[in-house]
Coordinates of C-alpha atoms in Angstrom, one line a residue:
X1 CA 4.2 -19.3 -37.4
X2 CA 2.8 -20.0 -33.7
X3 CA 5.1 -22.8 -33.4
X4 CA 8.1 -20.9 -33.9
X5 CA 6.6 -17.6 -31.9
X6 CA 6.4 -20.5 -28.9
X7 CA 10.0 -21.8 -30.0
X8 CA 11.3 -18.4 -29.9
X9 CA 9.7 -17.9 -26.4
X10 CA 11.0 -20.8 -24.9
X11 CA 14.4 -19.5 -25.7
X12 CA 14.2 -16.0 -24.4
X13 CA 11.4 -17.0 -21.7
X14 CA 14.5 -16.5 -19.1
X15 CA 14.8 -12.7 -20.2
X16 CA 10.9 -12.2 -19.8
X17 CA 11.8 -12.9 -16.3
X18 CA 14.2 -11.0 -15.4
X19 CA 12.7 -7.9 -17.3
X20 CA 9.6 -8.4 -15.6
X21 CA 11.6 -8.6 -12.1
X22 CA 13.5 -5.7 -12.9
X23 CA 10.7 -3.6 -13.5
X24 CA 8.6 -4.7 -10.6
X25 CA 11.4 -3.6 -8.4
X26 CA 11.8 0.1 -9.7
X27 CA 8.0 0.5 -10.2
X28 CA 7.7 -0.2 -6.2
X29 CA 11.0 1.9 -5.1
X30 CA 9.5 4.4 -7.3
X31 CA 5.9 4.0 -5.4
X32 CA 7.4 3.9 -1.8
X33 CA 9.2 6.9 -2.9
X34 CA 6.1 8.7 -4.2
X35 CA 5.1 7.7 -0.2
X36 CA 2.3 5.7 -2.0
X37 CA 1.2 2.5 -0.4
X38 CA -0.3 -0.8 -2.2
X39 CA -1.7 -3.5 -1.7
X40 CA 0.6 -5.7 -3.3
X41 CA 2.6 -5.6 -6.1
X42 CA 3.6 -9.1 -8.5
X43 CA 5.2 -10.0 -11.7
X44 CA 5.2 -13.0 -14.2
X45 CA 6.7 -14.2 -17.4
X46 CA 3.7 -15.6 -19.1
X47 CA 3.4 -19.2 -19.2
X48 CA 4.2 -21.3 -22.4
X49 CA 1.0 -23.4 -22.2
X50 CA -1.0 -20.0 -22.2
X51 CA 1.1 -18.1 -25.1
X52 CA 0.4 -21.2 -27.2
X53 CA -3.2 -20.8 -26.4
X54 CA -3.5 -17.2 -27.2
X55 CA -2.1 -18.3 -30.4
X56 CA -4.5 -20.3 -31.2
X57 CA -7.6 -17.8 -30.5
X58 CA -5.8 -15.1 -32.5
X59 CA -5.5 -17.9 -35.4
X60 CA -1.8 -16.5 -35.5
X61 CA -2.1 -13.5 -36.0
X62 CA 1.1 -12.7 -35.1
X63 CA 4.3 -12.7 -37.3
X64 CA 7.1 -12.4 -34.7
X65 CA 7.8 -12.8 -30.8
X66 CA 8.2 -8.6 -30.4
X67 CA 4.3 -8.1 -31.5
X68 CA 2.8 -10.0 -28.2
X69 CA 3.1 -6.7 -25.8
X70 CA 2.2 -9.4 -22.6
X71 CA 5.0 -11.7 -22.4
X72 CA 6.1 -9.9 -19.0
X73 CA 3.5 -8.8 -16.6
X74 CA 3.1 -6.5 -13.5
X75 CA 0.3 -6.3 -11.6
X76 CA -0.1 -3.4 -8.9
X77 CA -3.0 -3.8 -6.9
X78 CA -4.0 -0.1 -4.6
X79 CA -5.7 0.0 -1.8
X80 CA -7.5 3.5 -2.9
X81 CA -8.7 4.0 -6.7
X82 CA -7.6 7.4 -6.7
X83 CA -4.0 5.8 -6.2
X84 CA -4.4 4.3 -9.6
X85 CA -3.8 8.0 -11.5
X86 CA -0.6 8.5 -9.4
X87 CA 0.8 5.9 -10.2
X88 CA 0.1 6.0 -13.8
X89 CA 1.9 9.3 -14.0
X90 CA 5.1 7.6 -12.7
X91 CA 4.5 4.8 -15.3
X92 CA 4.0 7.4 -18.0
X93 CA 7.3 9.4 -16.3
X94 CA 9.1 6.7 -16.1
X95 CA 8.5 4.4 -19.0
X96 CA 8.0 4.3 -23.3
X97 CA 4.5 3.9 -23.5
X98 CA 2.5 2.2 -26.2
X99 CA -0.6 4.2 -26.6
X100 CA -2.1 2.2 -29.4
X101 CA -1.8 -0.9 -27.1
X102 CA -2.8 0.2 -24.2
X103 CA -6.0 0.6 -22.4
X104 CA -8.2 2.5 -19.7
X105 CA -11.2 -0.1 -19.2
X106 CA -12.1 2.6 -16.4
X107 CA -13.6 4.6 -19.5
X108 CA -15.9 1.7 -19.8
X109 CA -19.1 2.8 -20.7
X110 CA -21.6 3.0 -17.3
X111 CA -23.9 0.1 -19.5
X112 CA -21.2 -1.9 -19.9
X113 CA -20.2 -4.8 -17.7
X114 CA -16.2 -5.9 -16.2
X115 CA -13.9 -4.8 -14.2
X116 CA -12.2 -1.8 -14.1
X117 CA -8.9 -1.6 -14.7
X118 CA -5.8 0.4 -16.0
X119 CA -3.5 -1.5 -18.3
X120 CA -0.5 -0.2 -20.3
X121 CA 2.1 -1.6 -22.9
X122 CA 5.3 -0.3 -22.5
X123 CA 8.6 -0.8 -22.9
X124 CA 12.0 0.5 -21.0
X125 CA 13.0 4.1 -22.2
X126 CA 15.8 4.7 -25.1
X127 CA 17.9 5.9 -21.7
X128 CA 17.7 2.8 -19.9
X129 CA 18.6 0.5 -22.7
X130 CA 22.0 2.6 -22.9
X131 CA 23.1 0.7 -19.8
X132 CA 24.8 -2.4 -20.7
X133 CA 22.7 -4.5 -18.6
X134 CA 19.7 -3.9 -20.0
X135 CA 20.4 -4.0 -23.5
X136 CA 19.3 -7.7 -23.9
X137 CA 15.7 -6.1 -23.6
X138 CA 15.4 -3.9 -26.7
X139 CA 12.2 -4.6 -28.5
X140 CA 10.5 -6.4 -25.5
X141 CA 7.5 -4.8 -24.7
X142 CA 5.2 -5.5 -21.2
X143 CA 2.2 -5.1 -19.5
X144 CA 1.3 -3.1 -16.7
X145 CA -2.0 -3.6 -14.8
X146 CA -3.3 -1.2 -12.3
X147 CA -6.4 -1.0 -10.3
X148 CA -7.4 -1.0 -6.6
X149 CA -8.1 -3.8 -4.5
X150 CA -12.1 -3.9 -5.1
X151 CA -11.7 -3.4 -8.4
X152 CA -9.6 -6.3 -8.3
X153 CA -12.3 -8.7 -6.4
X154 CA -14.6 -7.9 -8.5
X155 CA -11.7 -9.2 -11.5
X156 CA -11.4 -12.3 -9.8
X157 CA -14.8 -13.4 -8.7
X158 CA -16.6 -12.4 -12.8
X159 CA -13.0 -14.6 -13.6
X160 CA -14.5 -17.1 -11.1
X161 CA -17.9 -17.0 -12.4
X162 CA -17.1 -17.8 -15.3
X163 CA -18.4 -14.4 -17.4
X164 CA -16.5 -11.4 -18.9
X165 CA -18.5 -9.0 -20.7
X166 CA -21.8 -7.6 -21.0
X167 CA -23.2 -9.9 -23.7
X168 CA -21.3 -13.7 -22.2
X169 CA -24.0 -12.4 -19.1
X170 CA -27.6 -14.6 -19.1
X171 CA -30.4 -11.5 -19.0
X172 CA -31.7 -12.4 -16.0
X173 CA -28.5 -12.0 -14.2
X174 CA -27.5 -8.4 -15.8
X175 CA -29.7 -6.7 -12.7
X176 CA -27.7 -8.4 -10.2
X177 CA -24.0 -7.7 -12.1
X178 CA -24.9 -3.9 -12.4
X179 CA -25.8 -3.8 -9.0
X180 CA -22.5 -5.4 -7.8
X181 CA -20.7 -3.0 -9.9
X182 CA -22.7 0.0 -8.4
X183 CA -21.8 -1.0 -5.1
X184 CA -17.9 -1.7 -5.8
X185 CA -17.6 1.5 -7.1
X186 CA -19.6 3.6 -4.3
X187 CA -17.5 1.4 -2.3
X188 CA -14.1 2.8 -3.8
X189 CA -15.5 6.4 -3.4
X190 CA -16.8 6.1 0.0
X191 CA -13.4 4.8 1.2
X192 CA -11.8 7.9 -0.6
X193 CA -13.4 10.0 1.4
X194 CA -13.2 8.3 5.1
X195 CA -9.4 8.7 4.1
X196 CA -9.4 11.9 3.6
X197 CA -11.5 13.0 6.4
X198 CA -9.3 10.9 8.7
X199 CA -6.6 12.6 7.5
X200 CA -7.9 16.1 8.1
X201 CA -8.9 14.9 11.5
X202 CA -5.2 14.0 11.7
X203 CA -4.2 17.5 10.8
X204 CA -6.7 19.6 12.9
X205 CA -5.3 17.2 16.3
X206 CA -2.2 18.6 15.6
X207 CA -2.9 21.7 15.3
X208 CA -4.7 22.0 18.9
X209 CA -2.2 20.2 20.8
X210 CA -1.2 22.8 22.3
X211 CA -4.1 25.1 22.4
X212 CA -7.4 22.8 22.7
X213 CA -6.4 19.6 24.0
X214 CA -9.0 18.8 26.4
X215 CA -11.6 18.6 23.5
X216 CA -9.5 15.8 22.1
X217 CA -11.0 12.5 22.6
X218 CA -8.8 9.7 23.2
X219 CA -8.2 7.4 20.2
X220 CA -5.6 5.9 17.9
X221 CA -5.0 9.2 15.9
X222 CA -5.0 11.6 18.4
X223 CA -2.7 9.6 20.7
X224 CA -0.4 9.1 17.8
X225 CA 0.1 12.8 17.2
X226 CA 0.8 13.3 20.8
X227 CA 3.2 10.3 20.5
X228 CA 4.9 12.3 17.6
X229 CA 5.5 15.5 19.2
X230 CA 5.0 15.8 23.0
X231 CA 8.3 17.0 24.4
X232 CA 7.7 15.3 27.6
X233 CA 7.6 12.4 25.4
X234 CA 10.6 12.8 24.2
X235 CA 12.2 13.8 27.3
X236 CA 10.9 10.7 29.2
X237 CA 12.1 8.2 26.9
X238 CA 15.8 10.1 25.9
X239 CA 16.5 9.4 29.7
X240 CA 15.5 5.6 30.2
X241 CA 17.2 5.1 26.7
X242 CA 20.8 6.7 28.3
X243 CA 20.3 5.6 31.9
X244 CA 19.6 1.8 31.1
X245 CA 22.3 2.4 27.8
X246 CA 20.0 1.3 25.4
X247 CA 19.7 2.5 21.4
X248 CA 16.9 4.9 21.0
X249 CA 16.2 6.5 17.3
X250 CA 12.7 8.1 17.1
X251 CA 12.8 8.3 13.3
X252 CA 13.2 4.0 13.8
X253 CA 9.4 3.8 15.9
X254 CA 6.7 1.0 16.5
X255 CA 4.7 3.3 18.0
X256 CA 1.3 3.1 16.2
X257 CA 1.6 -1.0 17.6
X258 CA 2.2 0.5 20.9
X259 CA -0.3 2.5 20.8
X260 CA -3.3 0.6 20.1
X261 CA -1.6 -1.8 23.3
X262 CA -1.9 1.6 25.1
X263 CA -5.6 2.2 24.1
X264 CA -6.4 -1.3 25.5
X265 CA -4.8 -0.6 28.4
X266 CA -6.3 2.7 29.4
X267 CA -10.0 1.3 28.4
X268 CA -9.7 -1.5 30.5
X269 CA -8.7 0.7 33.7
X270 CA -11.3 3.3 34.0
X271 CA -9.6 4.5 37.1
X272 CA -7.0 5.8 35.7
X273 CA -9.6 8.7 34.5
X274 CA -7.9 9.2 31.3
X275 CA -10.5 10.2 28.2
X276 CA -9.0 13.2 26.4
X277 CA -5.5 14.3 25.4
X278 CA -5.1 17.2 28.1
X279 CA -5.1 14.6 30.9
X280 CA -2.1 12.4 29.6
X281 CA -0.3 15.9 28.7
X282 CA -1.1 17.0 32.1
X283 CA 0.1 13.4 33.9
X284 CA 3.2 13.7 31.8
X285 CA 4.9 17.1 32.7
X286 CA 3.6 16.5 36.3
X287 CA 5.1 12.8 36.7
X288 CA 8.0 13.3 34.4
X289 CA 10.8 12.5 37.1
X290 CA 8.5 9.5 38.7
X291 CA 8.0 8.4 35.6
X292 CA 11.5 7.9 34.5
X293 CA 13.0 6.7 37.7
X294 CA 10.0 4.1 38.0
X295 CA 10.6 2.5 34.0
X296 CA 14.4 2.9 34.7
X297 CA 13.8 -0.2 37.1
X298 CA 10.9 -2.0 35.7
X299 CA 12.9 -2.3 32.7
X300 CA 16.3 -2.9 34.7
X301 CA 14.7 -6.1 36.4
X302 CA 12.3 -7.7 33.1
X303 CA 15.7 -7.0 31.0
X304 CA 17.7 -8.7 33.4
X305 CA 20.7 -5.5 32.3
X306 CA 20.6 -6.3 28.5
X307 CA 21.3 -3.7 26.0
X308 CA 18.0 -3.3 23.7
X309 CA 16.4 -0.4 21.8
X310 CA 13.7 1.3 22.7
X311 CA 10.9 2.4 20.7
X312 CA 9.0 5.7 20.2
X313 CA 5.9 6.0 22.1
X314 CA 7.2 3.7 25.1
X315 CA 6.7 6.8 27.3
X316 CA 2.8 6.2 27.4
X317 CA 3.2 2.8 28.5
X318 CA 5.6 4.3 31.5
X319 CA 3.0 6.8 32.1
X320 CA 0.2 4.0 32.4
X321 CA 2.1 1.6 34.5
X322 CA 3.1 4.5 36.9
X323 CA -0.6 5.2 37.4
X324 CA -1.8 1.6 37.7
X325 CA 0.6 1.5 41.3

């Protein structure tokens, strides 16, 4: 029977593909538009030599092609373990999913030893195999692993080592794995949490813009917000952008690039006396005209007259080369 299974699989190996293509691509439109981001996300059709392997193992357990749920594989990989869940209510949402098959090895037992890791079977709903296209995949199950990107190193390196599982693990080495696997996953929360309070730090500079600036320390976040909704800002680069003709979009921005540049820049030139967010406000609606007028012709004579776009958050870099004359 593993001879034909592998027979069978060769033939139809070509429709592993695409199905595990096709459902890489809507699991990460369905992520970006969810507004979560991964580390990376990859697919596979698994390889013949390895099928035929499995076979063996399972001492052919199998009776037909349709009962091996891993043929096509997706692997998401988060940066955040708390991502995992959301994205395994979009799986559930979006997908016919094998309970019986599937797994949470994050319900591991805290004695036990591997990695852990979120893995479903499914298959494409009754809805989706109504369009002619994807009728071909009826009855073809596949795998979906999820879990962050620690959670994933500590996959690759026990793959590495050589052990899976609590018992393939010499006794004298067990202290060492549990304390690995402590540290990954105080690791994970800890990294949680900084994102959260950076976020909430995000939140609370935006609030006092207007009202508490000059307690606002200069640094990637804070200049950001201002970048995102100082009028002057706005003001500033609308003119250069229609004086010099050039495209300007703030929705299309490069700005958190430009603003680390900006960071440098202001560090490196203590006398330009800028170390909170009041002070660029401040140099900004005072300078406005200066400003313009003076990145009008810088940008007239390192352009040589070309047409380009211009990118949100440019004003800052005006404002700091009109201070540096």
């Amino acid at each position: 029977m593993g001879n034909q299974i592998v027979e069978s699989y060769i033939e139809n190996k070509s429709i592993y593909e695409v199905l595990a293509i096709k459902v890489k691509d809507l699991l990460e439109e369905l992520i970006n538009d969810e507004g979560i981001n991964v580390h990376h996300i990859t697919c596979r059709a698994k390889d013949v030599e390895k099928l035929d392997g499995k076979l063996k193992r399972k001492n052919n357990k199998y009776s037909n092609i349709e009962e091996i749920t891993d043929l096509a594989g997706i692997r998401i990989i988060t940066f955040f373990e708390d991502d995992v869940d959301k994205i395994a209510d979009i799986i559930e949402r979006e997908y016919e999913v094998d309970r019986k098959n599937s797994i949470d090895k994050r319900a591991l037992e805290s004695e036990k030893f591997g990695y852990m890791s979120l893995h479903y079977v499914a298959s494409l709903t009754k809805q989706r195999l109504r369009l002619t296209e994807n009728k071909k995949f009826k009855g073809k199950k596949f795998e979906i692993q999820v879990r962050s990107i620690l959670q994933h190193s500590w996959a690759e390196i026990e793959h590495d080592i050589g052990y899976k599982g609590e018992f393939a693990i010499p006794s004298f080495a067990k202290r060492s794995f549990s304390r690995i696997a402590a540290l990954l996953e105080i690791a994970d929360i800890e990294f949680i949490r900084l994102r959260n309070q950076l976020q909430e730090y995000g939140e609370n500079v935006s609030e006092n813009l207007d009202k508490n600036s000059e307690s606002i320390l200069l640094d990637k976040i804070s200049l950001l917000e201002l970048v995102k909704s100082n009028p002057d800002i706005d003001d500033i680069e609308k003119s250069v952008a229609k004086q010099l003709n050039w495209s300007y979009d703030k929705s299309f921005s490069f700005s958190d690039n430009l603003v680390e540049h900006n960071l440098k820049r202001i560090s490196k030139n203590p006398e330009l006396n800028i170390t909170n967010i009041k002070q660029i406000q401040i140099n900004l609606k005072k300078y406005k005209k200066e400003i313009i007028k003076s990145a009008v012709s810088n940008e007239e004579k390192a352009t040589e007259g070309k047409s380009i776009g211009l990118v949100n958050g440019a004003a800052i870099s005006y404002l700091i080369e009109f201070l540096e004359k």
